[in-house]
Amino acid sequence: MAEEIIHADKKARKKVLILVVLAGIAGAGLAVWIAPAYLRYLQGIEPGRAVVLVKTTLVILFLAPAPIGAHMFGLGRKAAREERFPPSGLKIIRDTKVITGRPAVIRGRIIQTLATVMILLSLSAALYCFLILPRIWEW
């Protein structure tokens, strides 16, 4: 049986590259300009409001990976269900050999497991910031 190879989608590759570059620029801008302004703002407000603002910021930051985990879980489920990795209809950014049968199911289950861990870590970190961290600050 001949190996099936899915060829890269050049438009998807370009889109991903642009997205990564923009995310890098946004991250650098956040670190260079917004973070110092945020810290200056926190120093200028009353401590109680600052704690609430920091807590809210941390919860939002920790919840950000959860939707990515949900997407990964769906990808793993589709791969396991189809017994094919990458699953049909998925745009890829480099030429990829298709894996079928039991190895594809195992790969799909591994992706689901890692996605579940990612979601649980995201939720538990956000919950920690929301419930436990304020109690520590009260001491």
Coordinates of C-alpha atoms in Angstrom, one line a residue:
M1 CA 0.0 0.0 0.0
A2 CA 1.4 3.4 -1.0
E3 CA 1.8 6.0 1.7
E4 CA -0.6 8.9 1.4
I5 CA 1.0 12.3 1.8
I6 CA -1.0 15.5 2.2
H7 CA 0.7 18.4 0.7
A8 CA 1.0 21.7 2.5
D9 CA -1.6 24.4 2.0
K10 CA 0.5 27.4 1.0
K11 CA -2.3 29.9 2.0
A12 CA -2.6 28.3 5.4
R13 CA 1.2 28.4 5.9
K14 CA 1.2 32.1 5.0
K15 CA -1.7 32.8 7.3
V16 CA 0.0 31.0 10.2
L17 CA 3.3 32.8 9.6
I18 CA 1.5 36.2 9.6
L19 CA -0.4 35.2 12.8
V20 CA 2.8 34.2 14.6
V21 CA 4.7 37.4 13.6
L22 CA 1.7 39.5 14.7
A23 CA 1.5 37.6 18.0
G24 CA 5.2 38.2 18.6
I25 CA 4.8 41.9 17.9
A26 CA 1.8 42.1 20.2
G27 CA 3.7 40.2 22.9
A28 CA 6.7 42.5 22.6
G29 CA 4.4 45.6 22.7
L30 CA 2.7 44.2 25.7
A31 CA 6.0 43.7 27.5
V32 CA 7.6 47.0 26.5
W33 CA 4.7 49.5 26.7
I34 CA 1.6 48.1 28.4
A35 CA 3.1 46.2 31.3
P36 CA 5.1 49.2 32.7
A37 CA 2.0 51.4 32.3
Y38 CA -0.1 48.8 34.1
L39 CA 2.4 48.7 37.0
R40 CA 2.5 52.5 37.3
Y41 CA -1.3 52.5 37.4
L42 CA -1.4 49.8 40.1
Q43 CA 1.0 51.9 42.2
G44 CA -1.3 54.9 42.0
I45 CA -4.5 53.2 43.1
E46 CA -5.6 52.0 46.6
P47 CA -4.3 48.6 47.5
G48 CA -7.7 46.9 47.7
R49 CA -8.5 47.9 44.1
A50 CA -5.0 46.9 43.0
V51 CA -5.5 43.4 44.4
V52 CA -8.8 43.0 42.6
L53 CA -7.3 44.2 39.4
V54 CA -4.3 42.0 39.6
K55 CA -6.5 39.0 40.5
T56 CA -8.8 39.7 37.5
T57 CA -5.8 40.1 35.2
L58 CA -4.3 36.8 36.3
V59 CA -7.6 34.9 36.0
I60 CA -8.0 36.2 32.4
L61 CA -4.4 35.3 31.5
F62 CA -4.7 31.8 33.0
L63 CA -8.1 31.1 31.2
A64 CA -6.7 32.1 27.8
P65 CA -5.2 28.7 27.0
A66 CA -8.5 26.9 27.7
P67 CA -10.1 27.5 24.3
I68 CA -6.9 26.2 22.6
G69 CA -7.2 23.1 24.7
A70 CA -10.9 22.7 23.7
H71 CA -9.9 23.0 20.0
M72 CA -7.1 20.4 20.5
F73 CA -9.5 18.1 22.2
G74 CA -11.8 18.3 19.2
L75 CA -8.9 17.6 16.8
G76 CA -7.9 14.5 18.8
R77 CA -11.4 13.3 18.9
K78 CA -11.8 13.7 15.2
A79 CA -8.5 11.9 14.5
A80 CA -9.5 9.0 16.8
R81 CA -13.0 8.7 15.3
E82 CA -11.7 8.7 11.7
E83 CA -8.7 6.5 12.6
R84 CA -6.7 8.9 10.5
F85 CA -4.1 11.6 11.4
P86 CA -4.2 14.3 10.4
P87 CA -8.0 14.1 10.2
S88 CA -9.7 14.9 6.8
G89 CA -10.3 18.5 6.0
L90 CA -7.5 19.8 8.2
K91 CA -5.3 22.4 6.5
I92 CA -1.6 21.7 7.2
I93 CA 1.4 23.9 6.8
R94 CA 4.0 21.3 5.8
D95 CA 3.8 18.0 3.8
T96 CA 2.6 15.3 6.1
K97 CA 2.4 11.6 5.9
V98 CA -1.1 10.3 6.8
I99 CA -1.2 7.8 9.7
T100 CA -4.2 5.4 9.7
G101 CA -5.6 2.7 12.0
R102 CA -4.5 2.1 15.5
P103 CA -1.5 4.5 15.5
A104 CA -3.8 7.3 14.5
V105 CA -6.3 6.4 17.2
I106 CA -3.5 6.4 19.8
R107 CA -2.2 9.8 18.5
G108 CA -5.8 11.2 18.7
R109 CA -6.2 9.9 22.3
I110 CA -2.8 11.4 23.3
I111 CA -3.9 14.8 21.9
Q112 CA -7.2 14.5 23.8
T113 CA -5.3 13.7 27.0
L114 CA -2.9 16.6 26.6
A115 CA -5.8 18.9 25.8
T116 CA -7.6 17.8 28.9
V117 CA -4.5 18.5 31.0
M118 CA -4.1 21.9 29.4
I119 CA -7.7 22.8 30.2
L120 CA -7.5 21.5 33.7
L121 CA -4.3 23.4 34.4
S122 CA -5.8 26.5 33.0
L123 CA -9.0 26.3 35.1
S124 CA -7.2 25.3 38.3
A125 CA -4.7 28.2 38.0
A126 CA -7.5 30.6 37.4
L127 CA -9.4 29.2 40.3
Y128 CA -6.3 29.4 42.5
C129 CA -5.9 33.1 41.6
F130 CA -9.6 33.8 42.2
L131 CA -10.1 31.9 45.5
I132 CA -6.8 31.2 47.2
L133 CA -4.4 34.0 46.3
P134 CA -6.6 36.7 47.9
R135 CA -6.5 34.8 51.2
I136 CA -2.7 34.7 51.1
W137 CA -2.6 38.5 50.5
E138 CA -4.9 39.1 53.5
W139 CA -2.3 37.7 55.9

